[in-house]
Amino acid sequence: MADQPIRYGIIGAGVIANYMARVFTEGRGSTAVAISDVNAEAAAKLAVAAGGVKKIYADYHQLLADPEVDAVYIATPPFLHKPMTIDALRAGKHVLCEKPFMLNQAEVREVSAVQKTVPQLKVLCASSRYHDAGIALKARAMVAQRELGELYHVSYTQVTGAPKPGTTLPPWRNNPAKNGGGMTYDWGPYDLDWLSWVLGDLFRPRVVFGTLGNYFPLTAERVPPCLDVDGHYCAQIICESGLTILWERRAAEHGPARHTIELRGKKGGLDTYFMPMPEKPGLQHYAYVGTDELKTTVLPDAPPNWDDAIVHPIRELTAAIRENRAPSNTLEDNVRIHGVIDALLTSAKTQQAVKVVT
Ligand SMILES: NC(=O)c1ccc[n+]([C@@H]2O[C@H](COP(=O)([O-])OP(=O)(O)OC[C@H]3O[C@@H](n4cnc5c(N)ncnc54)[C@H](O)[C@@H]3O)[C@@H](O)[C@H]2O)c1
C-alpha cells in the first residue's frame, strides 16, 4: 500500500491545472484518476495532459463521492475554494487548494474548524510553490540558525512587467466577489507565504499600515489587461518581535521589472529574490568587518527552477500524506496570511494602522 501512488481528482481544468498536469505523469508517487469541470471540453483536454484520465465528472460532488480518489487538487476561481475544500474534507479527501487559499481569514477559520474534525486529512495551499527552491531553503536555514543575528528589517519589493499585448483574462479575475481583489489576492498570498516560510517563527504580524490601488484602471474601451480591481499594494507589517517588513508589489509600470528581497539583522544582511533572475546572485551576504569595511559575499545557491516550483505543491502534499506529517504550509500559516490581507484592505480604506487578528 505504501508504494501505491496517491490518487488525485482535479477540480477545475483551466490554465494552472494544465501547467500542473505533468506532475501526474512523472511517476513520483501521484497519479490523476478523475477530473471535474463544468466545461466538458476543458476537462477532456486536461484528461489527456494529465496522463489519460478516464473519469470525467461535470459535477464535482460526483468526483468527491468516488472512492478511488484519495486527494483533490482544487484549481477553480477563488470564490469556490471554501465550499470545495470543506466538501472535500467532509468526503474524506486530502486537499491541495490553489491560491488565494480563501477570500478572507474567517473562511480559513471555517475550513480549519472542519479539518479539526478529520485531523488525519492534510490541507495545503499551492502558494507553497517555492518551498523547495534552493535559495529560499538556504535563506530559511540562515534565519532559523540566527546567522544574521537578530532580524529587525525585511524589504520585499516585486515589480512585474506588463502582460503581453493581446492577453485576455477570465471575467472572474476582474470581479472582487469572485477573486477577492486584484494583485492583493493574486500575488499577495505568494509574497506572504514566502515571508512566512523563510522567516518561520519571526513571521508573527501584529499591525499593518498600507495602501492599495490601481495606477492603470480599466479604460473606457475595457481593454485588458487593465483591471477594475487593485493593481498594486504597499504596506508596512510590524511583527511581534518588532521586526518590520516593507511589503510592496507593483505591475506594468514605466520601469524595469525588479524582484528584490533584503533581510537585515544585527550581525549581517542578505539579499535574495523570489522569481528567477539569472543575472543576479541568488544569495548575497553582507557583514561589516571591523567598523568600516562592508564585506560582500556571494553564497553558492541553487537557482529556482520554475518547472519544479509549479508542481512542488503536489509533490509536497503527496509526501505529507505518505509520511503522515503536516504539510509545509499549514492552516495556521493561512490564518496569519489572510489576517494580513484583511488588515491591508481595512488599512487602505481607513488610512489607519490596523491590528492583525490572530
Ligand atoms: N493562471 C495562472 O497562472 C495561475 C497561477 C497560479 C494560480 N492560479 C490560481 O488557480 C486558480 C484557477 O486559476 P486559472 O487561471 O487556472 O483559472 P481558469 O479560469 O483558467 O480555470 C478555472 C476552471 O475552473 C472551472 N470551474 C468553474 N466552476 C467550476 C465548478 N463549479 N466545478 C468545476 N470546475 C469549475 C472553469 O470552467 C475553468 O476551467 C485561481 O485561484 C488562480 O488564482 C492561477
Short mmCIF file of N, CA and C in Angstrom, two decimals, residues 284-351:
data_model
loop_
_atom_site.label_atom_id
_atom_site.label_comp_id
_atom_site.label_asym_id
_atom_site.label_seq_id
_atom_site.Cartn_x
_atom_site.Cartn_y
_atom_site.Cartn_z
N GLN A 284 23.18 37.03 -1.62
CA GLN A 284 24.34 37.89 -1.40
C GLN A 284 24.37 38.28 0.07
N HIS A 285 25.47 37.96 0.73
CA HIS A 285 25.57 38.18 2.18
C HIS A 285 26.43 39.41 2.45
N TYR A 286 26.05 40.21 3.44
CA TYR A 286 26.82 41.41 3.82
C TYR A 286 27.11 41.35 5.32
N ALA A 287 28.34 41.78 5.66
CA ALA A 287 28.64 41.95 7.10
C ALA A 287 29.81 42.92 7.22
N TYR A 288 29.77 43.75 8.25
CA TYR A 288 30.89 44.64 8.49
C TYR A 288 32.06 43.86 9.08
N VAL A 289 33.26 44.12 8.53
CA VAL A 289 34.47 43.56 9.11
C VAL A 289 35.13 44.73 9.80
N GLY A 290 35.31 44.65 11.11
CA GLY A 290 35.77 45.84 11.83
C GLY A 290 34.65 46.86 11.77
N THR A 291 35.02 48.15 11.67
CA THR A 291 33.96 49.16 11.72
C THR A 291 33.69 49.80 10.36
N ASP A 292 34.62 49.67 9.41
CA ASP A 292 34.40 50.45 8.19
C ASP A 292 34.42 49.63 6.90
N GLU A 293 34.67 48.35 6.97
CA GLU A 293 34.71 47.60 5.71
C GLU A 293 33.51 46.65 5.62
N LEU A 294 32.65 46.91 4.63
CA LEU A 294 31.49 46.03 4.42
C LEU A 294 31.92 44.89 3.50
N LYS A 295 31.88 43.67 4.03
CA LYS A 295 32.29 42.52 3.23
C LYS A 295 31.05 41.94 2.54
N THR A 296 31.18 41.78 1.22
CA THR A 296 30.07 41.24 0.43
C THR A 296 30.46 39.86 -0.08
N THR A 297 29.64 38.87 0.18
CA THR A 297 29.97 37.51 -0.25
C THR A 297 28.79 36.93 -1.03
N VAL A 298 29.08 36.44 -2.23
CA VAL A 298 28.03 35.75 -2.99
C VAL A 298 28.04 34.30 -2.53
N LEU A 299 26.92 33.84 -1.99
CA LEU A 299 26.85 32.48 -1.46
C LEU A 299 26.45 31.51 -2.58
N PRO A 300 27.01 30.31 -2.55
CA PRO A 300 26.58 29.32 -3.57
C PRO A 300 25.11 28.99 -3.36
N ASP A 301 24.39 28.83 -4.43
CA ASP A 301 22.98 28.51 -4.28
C ASP A 301 22.50 27.73 -5.48
N ALA A 302 21.33 27.16 -5.33
CA ALA A 302 20.67 26.50 -6.46
C ALA A 302 19.60 27.47 -6.94
N PRO A 303 19.72 28.01 -8.16
CA PRO A 303 18.71 28.96 -8.63
C PRO A 303 17.34 28.29 -8.74
N PRO A 304 16.27 29.08 -8.56
CA PRO A 304 14.95 28.46 -8.62
C PRO A 304 14.67 27.90 -10.01
N ASN A 305 14.05 26.76 -10.04
CA ASN A 305 13.65 26.15 -11.30
C ASN A 305 12.13 26.17 -11.29
N TRP A 306 11.54 26.99 -12.17
CA TRP A 306 10.09 27.21 -12.05
C TRP A 306 9.26 26.05 -12.56
N ASP A 307 9.84 25.16 -13.37
CA ASP A 307 9.08 23.96 -13.73
C ASP A 307 8.84 23.14 -12.48
N ASP A 308 9.90 23.03 -11.64
CA ASP A 308 9.75 22.29 -10.39
C ASP A 308 8.84 23.05 -9.43
N ALA A 309 9.00 24.39 -9.42
CA ALA A 309 8.21 25.20 -8.48
C ALA A 309 6.72 25.02 -8.73
N ILE A 310 6.30 25.00 -9.98
CA ILE A 310 4.87 24.88 -10.29
C ILE A 310 4.30 23.58 -9.71
N VAL A 311 5.04 22.48 -9.86
CA VAL A 311 4.47 21.18 -9.44
C VAL A 311 4.79 20.83 -7.99
N HIS A 312 5.64 21.65 -7.35
CA HIS A 312 6.07 21.32 -5.99
C HIS A 312 4.90 21.05 -5.02
N PRO A 313 3.81 21.85 -5.04
CA PRO A 313 2.76 21.60 -4.04
C PRO A 313 2.16 20.18 -4.12
N ILE A 314 2.03 19.63 -5.31
CA ILE A 314 1.51 18.25 -5.40
C ILE A 314 2.54 17.28 -4.79
N ARG A 315 3.81 17.50 -5.12
CA ARG A 315 4.84 16.62 -4.53
C ARG A 315 4.84 16.73 -3.01
N GLU A 316 4.66 17.96 -2.51
CA GLU A 316 4.70 18.19 -1.06
C GLU A 316 3.48 17.55 -0.37
N LEU A 317 2.28 17.73 -0.95
CA LEU A 317 1.10 17.13 -0.32
C LEU A 317 1.23 15.60 -0.36
N THR A 318 1.71 15.08 -1.48
CA THR A 318 1.88 13.63 -1.62
C THR A 318 2.82 13.11 -0.52
N ALA A 319 3.94 13.82 -0.32
CA ALA A 319 4.90 13.39 0.71
C ALA A 319 4.29 13.50 2.10
N ALA A 320 3.53 14.58 2.35
CA ALA A 320 2.92 14.77 3.68
C ALA A 320 1.92 13.65 3.97
N ILE A 321 1.16 13.23 2.94
CA ILE A 321 0.19 12.14 3.14
C ILE A 321 0.95 10.84 3.44
N ARG A 322 1.99 10.57 2.63
CA ARG A 322 2.73 9.31 2.80
C ARG A 322 3.46 9.24 4.13
N GLU A 323 4.01 10.38 4.53
CA GLU A 323 4.80 10.40 5.78
C GLU A 323 3.94 10.73 6.99
N ASN A 324 2.66 10.95 6.75
CA ASN A 324 1.71 11.34 7.80
C ASN A 324 2.27 12.48 8.67
N ARG A 325 2.64 13.56 8.01
CA ARG A 325 3.15 14.74 8.70
C ARG A 325 2.41 15.97 8.20
N ALA A 326 2.60 17.10 8.91
CA ALA A 326 1.96 18.34 8.46
C ALA A 326 2.62 18.80 7.16
N PRO A 327 1.83 19.33 6.21
CA PRO A 327 2.45 19.90 5.01
C PRO A 327 3.19 21.20 5.35
N SER A 328 4.01 21.69 4.40
CA SER A 328 4.90 22.82 4.72
C SER A 328 4.17 24.15 4.88
N ASN A 329 2.94 24.22 4.42
CA ASN A 329 2.14 25.43 4.63
C ASN A 329 0.87 24.98 5.34
N THR A 330 0.71 25.45 6.58
CA THR A 330 -0.37 24.91 7.42
C THR A 330 -1.58 25.84 7.45
N LEU A 331 -2.65 25.36 8.02
CA LEU A 331 -3.83 26.22 8.16
C LEU A 331 -3.53 27.41 9.07
N GLU A 332 -2.67 27.20 10.09
CA GLU A 332 -2.29 28.33 10.97
C GLU A 332 -1.53 29.38 10.14
N ASP A 333 -0.67 28.93 9.22
CA ASP A 333 0.02 29.90 8.34
C ASP A 333 -1.00 30.70 7.54
N ASN A 334 -2.03 30.00 7.04
CA ASN A 334 -3.03 30.69 6.21
C ASN A 334 -3.93 31.61 7.02
N VAL A 335 -4.13 31.31 8.30
CA VAL A 335 -4.86 32.24 9.17
C VAL A 335 -4.07 33.55 9.24
N ARG A 336 -2.74 33.44 9.42
CA ARG A 336 -1.90 34.65 9.50
C ARG A 336 -1.86 35.40 8.17
N ILE A 337 -1.68 34.63 7.07
CA ILE A 337 -1.57 35.25 5.74
C ILE A 337 -2.86 36.02 5.40
N HIS A 338 -4.00 35.39 5.62
CA HIS A 338 -5.26 36.09 5.32
C HIS A 338 -5.55 37.18 6.35
N GLY A 339 -5.02 37.03 7.56
CA GLY A 339 -5.15 38.10 8.55
C GLY A 339 -4.45 39.37 8.06
N VAL A 340 -3.27 39.20 7.43
CA VAL A 340 -2.54 40.36 6.90
C VAL A 340 -3.29 40.97 5.72
N ILE A 341 -3.81 40.13 4.84
CA ILE A 341 -4.54 40.67 3.67
C ILE A 341 -5.79 41.43 4.14
N ASP A 342 -6.53 40.84 5.08
CA ASP A 342 -7.72 41.53 5.62
C ASP A 342 -7.32 42.88 6.22
N ALA A 343 -6.22 42.88 6.98
CA ALA A 343 -5.78 44.13 7.64
C ALA A 343 -5.35 45.15 6.58
N LEU A 344 -4.70 44.69 5.52
CA LEU A 344 -4.29 45.62 4.45
C LEU A 344 -5.52 46.27 3.81
N LEU A 345 -6.55 45.47 3.54
CA LEU A 345 -7.76 46.03 2.91
C LEU A 345 -8.39 47.10 3.81
N THR A 346 -8.45 46.80 5.12
CA THR A 346 -9.05 47.77 6.06
C THR A 346 -8.17 49.01 6.17
N SER A 347 -6.87 48.80 6.24
CA SER A 347 -5.95 49.93 6.36
C SER A 347 -6.04 50.84 5.13
N ALA A 348 -6.14 50.22 3.95
CA ALA A 348 -6.22 51.01 2.72
C ALA A 348 -7.50 51.86 2.71
N LYS A 349 -8.56 51.32 3.28
CA LYS A 349 -9.84 52.06 3.33
C LYS A 349 -9.81 53.16 4.37
N THR A 350 -9.27 52.86 5.56
CA THR A 350 -9.38 53.78 6.69
C THR A 350 -8.18 54.72 6.80
N GLN A 351 -7.10 54.38 6.09
CA GLN A 351 -5.83 55.11 6.20
C GLN A 351 -5.31 55.10 7.64
#
